[in-house]
PDB file of C-alpha atoms in Angstrom:
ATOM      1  CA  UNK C 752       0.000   0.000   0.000  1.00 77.00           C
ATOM      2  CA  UNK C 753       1.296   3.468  -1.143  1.00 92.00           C
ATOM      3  CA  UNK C 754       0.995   6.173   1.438  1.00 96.00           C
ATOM      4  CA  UNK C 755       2.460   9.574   2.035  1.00 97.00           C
ATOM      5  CA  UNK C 756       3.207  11.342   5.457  1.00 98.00           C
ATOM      6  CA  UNK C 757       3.255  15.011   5.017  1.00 98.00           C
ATOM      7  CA  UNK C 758       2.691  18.283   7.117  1.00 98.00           C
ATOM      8  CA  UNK C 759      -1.145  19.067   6.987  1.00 98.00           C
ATOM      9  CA  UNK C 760      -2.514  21.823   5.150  1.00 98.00           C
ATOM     10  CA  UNK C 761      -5.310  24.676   6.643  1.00 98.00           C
ATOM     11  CA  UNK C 762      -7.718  22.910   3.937  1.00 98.00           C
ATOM     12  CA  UNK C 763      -6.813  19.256   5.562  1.00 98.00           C
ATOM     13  CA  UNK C 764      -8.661  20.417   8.997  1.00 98.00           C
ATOM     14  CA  UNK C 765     -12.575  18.802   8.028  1.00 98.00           C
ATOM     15  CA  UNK C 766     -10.836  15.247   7.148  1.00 98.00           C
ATOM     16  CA  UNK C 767      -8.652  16.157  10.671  1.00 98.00           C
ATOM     17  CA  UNK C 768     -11.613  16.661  12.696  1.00 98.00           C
ATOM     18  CA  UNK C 769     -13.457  13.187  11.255  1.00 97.00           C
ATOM     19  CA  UNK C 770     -10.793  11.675  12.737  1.00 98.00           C
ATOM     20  CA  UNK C 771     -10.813  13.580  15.943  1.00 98.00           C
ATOM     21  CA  UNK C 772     -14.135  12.646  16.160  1.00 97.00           C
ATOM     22  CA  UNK C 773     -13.629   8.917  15.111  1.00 96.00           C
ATOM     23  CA  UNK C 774     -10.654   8.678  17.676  1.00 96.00           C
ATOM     24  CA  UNK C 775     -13.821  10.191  20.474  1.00 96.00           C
ATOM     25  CA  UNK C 776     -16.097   7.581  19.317  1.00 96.00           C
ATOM     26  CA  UNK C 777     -13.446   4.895  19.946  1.00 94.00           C
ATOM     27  CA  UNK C 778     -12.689   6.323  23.427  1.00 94.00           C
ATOM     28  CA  UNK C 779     -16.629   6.632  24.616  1.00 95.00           C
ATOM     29  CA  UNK C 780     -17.063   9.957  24.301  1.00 94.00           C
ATOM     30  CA  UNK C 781     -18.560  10.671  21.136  1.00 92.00           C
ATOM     31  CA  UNK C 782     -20.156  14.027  22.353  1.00 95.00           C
ATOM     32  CA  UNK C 783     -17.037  15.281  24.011  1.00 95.00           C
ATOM     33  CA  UNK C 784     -15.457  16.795  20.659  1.00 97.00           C
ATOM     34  CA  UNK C 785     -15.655  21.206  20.862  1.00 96.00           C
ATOM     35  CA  UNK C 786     -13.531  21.723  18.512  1.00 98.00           C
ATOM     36  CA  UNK C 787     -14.375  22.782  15.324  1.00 98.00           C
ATOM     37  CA  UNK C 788     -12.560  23.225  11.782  1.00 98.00           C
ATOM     38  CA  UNK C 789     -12.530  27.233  12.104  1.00 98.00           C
ATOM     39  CA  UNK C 790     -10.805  26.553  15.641  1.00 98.00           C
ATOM     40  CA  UNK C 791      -8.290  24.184  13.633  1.00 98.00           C
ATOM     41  CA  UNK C 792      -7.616  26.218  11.112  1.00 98.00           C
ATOM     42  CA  UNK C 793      -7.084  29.414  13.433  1.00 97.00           C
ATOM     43  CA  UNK C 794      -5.211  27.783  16.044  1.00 98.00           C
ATOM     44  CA  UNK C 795      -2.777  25.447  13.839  1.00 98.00           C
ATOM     45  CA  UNK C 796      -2.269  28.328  10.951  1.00 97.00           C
ATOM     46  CA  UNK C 797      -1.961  31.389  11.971  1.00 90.00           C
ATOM     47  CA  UNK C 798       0.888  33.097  13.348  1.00 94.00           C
ATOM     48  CA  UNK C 799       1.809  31.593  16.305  1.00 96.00           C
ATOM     49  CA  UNK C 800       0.329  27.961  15.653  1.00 97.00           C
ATOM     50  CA  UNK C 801      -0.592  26.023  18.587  1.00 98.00           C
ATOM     51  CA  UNK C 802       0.283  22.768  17.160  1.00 98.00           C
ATOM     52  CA  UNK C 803       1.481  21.574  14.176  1.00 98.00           C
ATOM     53  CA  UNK C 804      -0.018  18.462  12.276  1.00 98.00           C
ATOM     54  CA  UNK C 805       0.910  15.180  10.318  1.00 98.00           C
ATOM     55  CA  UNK C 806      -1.352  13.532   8.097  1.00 98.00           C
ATOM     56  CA  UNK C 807      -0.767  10.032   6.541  1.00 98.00           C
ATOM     57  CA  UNK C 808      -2.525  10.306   3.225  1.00 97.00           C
ATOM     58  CA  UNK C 809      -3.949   6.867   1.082  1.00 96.00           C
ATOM     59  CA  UNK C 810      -5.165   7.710  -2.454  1.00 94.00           C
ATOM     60  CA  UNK C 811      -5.814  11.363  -1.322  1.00 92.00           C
ATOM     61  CA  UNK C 812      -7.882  10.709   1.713  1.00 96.00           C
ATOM     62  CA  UNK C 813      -6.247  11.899   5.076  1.00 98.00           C
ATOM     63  CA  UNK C 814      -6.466   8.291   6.943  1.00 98.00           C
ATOM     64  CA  UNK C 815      -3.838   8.937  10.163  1.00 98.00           C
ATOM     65  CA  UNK C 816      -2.943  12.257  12.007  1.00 98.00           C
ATOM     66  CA  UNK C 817      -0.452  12.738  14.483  1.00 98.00           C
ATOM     67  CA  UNK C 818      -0.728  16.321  16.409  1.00 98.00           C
ATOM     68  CA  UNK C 819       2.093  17.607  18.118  1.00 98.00           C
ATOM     69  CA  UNK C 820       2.702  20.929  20.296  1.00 98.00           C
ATOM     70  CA  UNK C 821       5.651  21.940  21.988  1.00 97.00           C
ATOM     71  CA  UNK C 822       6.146  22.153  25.861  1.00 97.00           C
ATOM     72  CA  UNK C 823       8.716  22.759  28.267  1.00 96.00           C
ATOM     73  CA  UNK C 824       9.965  20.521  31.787  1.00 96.00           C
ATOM     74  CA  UNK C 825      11.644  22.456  34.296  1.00 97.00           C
ATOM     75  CA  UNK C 826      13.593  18.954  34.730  1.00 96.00           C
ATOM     76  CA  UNK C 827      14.657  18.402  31.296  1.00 96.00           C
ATOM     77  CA  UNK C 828      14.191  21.374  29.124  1.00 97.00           C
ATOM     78  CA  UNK C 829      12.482  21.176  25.841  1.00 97.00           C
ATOM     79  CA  UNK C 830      10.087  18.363  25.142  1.00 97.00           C
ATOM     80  CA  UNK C 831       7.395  17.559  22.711  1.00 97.00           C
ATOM     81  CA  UNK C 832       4.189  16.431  23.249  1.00 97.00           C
ATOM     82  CA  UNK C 833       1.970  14.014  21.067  1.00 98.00           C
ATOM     83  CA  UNK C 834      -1.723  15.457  21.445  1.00 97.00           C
ATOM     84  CA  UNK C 835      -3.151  12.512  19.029  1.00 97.00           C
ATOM     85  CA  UNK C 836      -1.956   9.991  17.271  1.00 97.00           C
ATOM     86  CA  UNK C 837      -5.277   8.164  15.205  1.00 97.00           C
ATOM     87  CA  UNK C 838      -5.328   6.230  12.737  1.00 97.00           C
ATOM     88  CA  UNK C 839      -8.786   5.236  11.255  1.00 96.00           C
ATOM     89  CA  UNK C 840     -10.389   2.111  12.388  1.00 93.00           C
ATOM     90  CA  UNK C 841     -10.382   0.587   8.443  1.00 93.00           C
ATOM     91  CA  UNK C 842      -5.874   1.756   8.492  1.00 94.00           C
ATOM     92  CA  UNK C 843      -5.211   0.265  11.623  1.00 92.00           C
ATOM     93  CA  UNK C 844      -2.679  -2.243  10.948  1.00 89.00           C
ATOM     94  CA  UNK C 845      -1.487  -1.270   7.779  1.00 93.00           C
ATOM     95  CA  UNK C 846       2.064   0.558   9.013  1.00 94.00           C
ATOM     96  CA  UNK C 847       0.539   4.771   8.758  1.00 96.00           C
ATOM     97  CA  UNK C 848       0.471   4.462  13.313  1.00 95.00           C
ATOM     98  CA  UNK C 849       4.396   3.521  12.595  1.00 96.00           C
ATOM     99  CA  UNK C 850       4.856   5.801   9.766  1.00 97.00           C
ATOM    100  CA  UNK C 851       3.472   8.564  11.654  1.00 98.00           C
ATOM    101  CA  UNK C 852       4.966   7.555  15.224  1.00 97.00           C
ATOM    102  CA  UNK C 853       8.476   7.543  13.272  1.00 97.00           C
ATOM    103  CA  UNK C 854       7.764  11.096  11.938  1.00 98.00           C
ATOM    104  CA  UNK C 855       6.983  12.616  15.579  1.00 98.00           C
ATOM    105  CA  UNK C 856      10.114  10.607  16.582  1.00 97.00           C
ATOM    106  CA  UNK C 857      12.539  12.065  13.844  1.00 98.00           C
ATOM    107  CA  UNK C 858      10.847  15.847  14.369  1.00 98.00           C
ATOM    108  CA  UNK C 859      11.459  16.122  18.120  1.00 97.00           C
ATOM    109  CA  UNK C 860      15.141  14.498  17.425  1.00 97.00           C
ATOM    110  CA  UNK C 861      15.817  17.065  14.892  1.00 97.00           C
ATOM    111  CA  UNK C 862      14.311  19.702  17.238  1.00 97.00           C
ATOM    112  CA  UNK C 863      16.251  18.449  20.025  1.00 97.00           C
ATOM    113  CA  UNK C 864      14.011  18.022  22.729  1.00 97.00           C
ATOM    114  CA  UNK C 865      14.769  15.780  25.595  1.00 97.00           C
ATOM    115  CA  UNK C 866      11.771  14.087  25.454  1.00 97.00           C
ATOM    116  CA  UNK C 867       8.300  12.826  23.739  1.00 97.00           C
ATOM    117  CA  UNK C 868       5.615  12.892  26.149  1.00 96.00           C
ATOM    118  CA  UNK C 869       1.641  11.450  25.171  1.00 96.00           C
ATOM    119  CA  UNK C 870      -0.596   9.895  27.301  1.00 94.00           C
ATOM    120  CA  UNK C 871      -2.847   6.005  26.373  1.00 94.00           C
ATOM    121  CA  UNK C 872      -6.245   5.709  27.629  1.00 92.00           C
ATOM    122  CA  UNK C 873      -5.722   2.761  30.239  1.00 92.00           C
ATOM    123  CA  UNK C 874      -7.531   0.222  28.590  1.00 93.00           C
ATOM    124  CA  UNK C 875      -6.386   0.506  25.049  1.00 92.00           C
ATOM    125  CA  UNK C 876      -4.154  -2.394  25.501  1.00 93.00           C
ATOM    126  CA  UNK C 877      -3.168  -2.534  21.501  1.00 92.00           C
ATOM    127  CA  UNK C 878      -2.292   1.314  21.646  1.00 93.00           C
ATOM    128  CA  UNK C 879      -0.221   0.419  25.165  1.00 94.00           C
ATOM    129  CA  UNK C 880       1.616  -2.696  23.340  1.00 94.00           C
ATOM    130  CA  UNK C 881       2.392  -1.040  20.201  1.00 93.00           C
ATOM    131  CA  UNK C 882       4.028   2.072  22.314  1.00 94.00           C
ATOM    132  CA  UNK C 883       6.013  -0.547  24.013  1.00 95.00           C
ATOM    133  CA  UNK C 884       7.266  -2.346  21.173  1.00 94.00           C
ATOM    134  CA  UNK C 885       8.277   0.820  19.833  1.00 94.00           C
ATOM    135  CA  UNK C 886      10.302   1.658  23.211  1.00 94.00           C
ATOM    136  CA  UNK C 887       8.112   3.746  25.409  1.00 95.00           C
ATOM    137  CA  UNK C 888       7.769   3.701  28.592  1.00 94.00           C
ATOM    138  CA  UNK C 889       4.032   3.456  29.795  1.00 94.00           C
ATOM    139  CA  UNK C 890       3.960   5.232  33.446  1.00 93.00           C
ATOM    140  CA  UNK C 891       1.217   3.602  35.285  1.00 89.00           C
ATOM    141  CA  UNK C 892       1.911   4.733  38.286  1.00 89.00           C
ATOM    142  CA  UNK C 893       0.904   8.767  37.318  1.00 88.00           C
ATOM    143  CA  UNK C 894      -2.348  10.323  37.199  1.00 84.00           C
ATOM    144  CA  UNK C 895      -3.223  12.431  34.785  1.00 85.00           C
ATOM    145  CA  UNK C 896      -4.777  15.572  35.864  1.00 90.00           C
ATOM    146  CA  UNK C 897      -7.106  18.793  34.422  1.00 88.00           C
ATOM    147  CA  UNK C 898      -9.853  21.691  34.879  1.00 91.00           C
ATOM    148  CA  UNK C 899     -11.997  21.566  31.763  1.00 88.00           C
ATOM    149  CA  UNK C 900     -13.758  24.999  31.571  1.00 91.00           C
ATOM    150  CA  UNK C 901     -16.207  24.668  33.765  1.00 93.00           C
ATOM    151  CA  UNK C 902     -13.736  23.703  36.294  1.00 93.00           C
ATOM    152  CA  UNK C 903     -11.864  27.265  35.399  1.00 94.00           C
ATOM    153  CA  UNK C 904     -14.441  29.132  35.739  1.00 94.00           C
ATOM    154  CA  UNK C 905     -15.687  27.952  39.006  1.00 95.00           C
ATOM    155  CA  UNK C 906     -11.513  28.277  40.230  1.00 93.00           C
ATOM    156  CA  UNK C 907     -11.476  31.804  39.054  1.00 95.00           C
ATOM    157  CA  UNK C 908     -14.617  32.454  40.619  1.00 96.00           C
ATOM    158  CA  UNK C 909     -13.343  31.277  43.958  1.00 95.00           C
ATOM    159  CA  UNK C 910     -10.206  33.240  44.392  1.00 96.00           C
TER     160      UNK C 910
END
């Protein structure tokens, strides 16, 4: 199978966000998506992009993304971090997840960062072994940890 990994385009966003929304589907929370193709297009283009964007590409239909944004450890210095990496459900197996893992890989080498960072959804035990295989470490023992907006506003409203 022919495929090409490239950098994504402003006019890629609608086929990025059906995959967004595919990847919320496969997680359970098919209503959970906000974001919309304006947002994508604003926030990833413009001039001070939030994130930038891979897109594995099968007879000119965007079928794997990998978003990436930049972030920084007090511990380590500069490190990357892997928002998404989806593939959709009819690609998996077919090599883009590698394809597209190895681009993220080679990017934050050539960018020098100290380190990759993503998180797994617990029970996503293909995602967890392919990660492994690949070399990550999966920390178990960490808790990931957020305010969604609601949770903002009622923080900000406290203080």
């Amino acid at each position: 199978m022919m495929f090409t990994i490239r950098n994504a385009k402003k006019s890629d966003m609608s086929q990025v966000l059906t995959l967004i929304k595919e990847l919320a589907t496969f997680e359970k929370e098919p209503d959970a998506v906000e974001v919309t193709v304006e947002d994508l297009q604003k926030d990833g283009f413009g001039p001070h992009p939030a994130f930038h964007c891979f897109v594995a590409e099968v007879n000119s239909k965007i079928e794997g993304i990998a978003l990436i944004y930049h972030r920084y450890s007090s511990w380590k210095g500069k490190i990357l971090h892997l928002e998404d990496l989806i593939v959709s459900e009819s690609m998996r197996g077919s090599g883009l997840g590698t394809a597209l893992l190895d681009t993220v890989v080679k990017h934050g080498h050539d960018l020098g960062v100290k380190r990759i960072n993503w998180e797994v959804i617990d029970w996503n035990e293909n995602a967890i072994a392919f990660y492994e295989k690949k070399g990550a470490r999966v920390l178990r023992d960490w808790d990931v940890v957020w305010l969604d907006e609601t949770g903002i506003n009622n923080y900000v409203a406290n203080l």
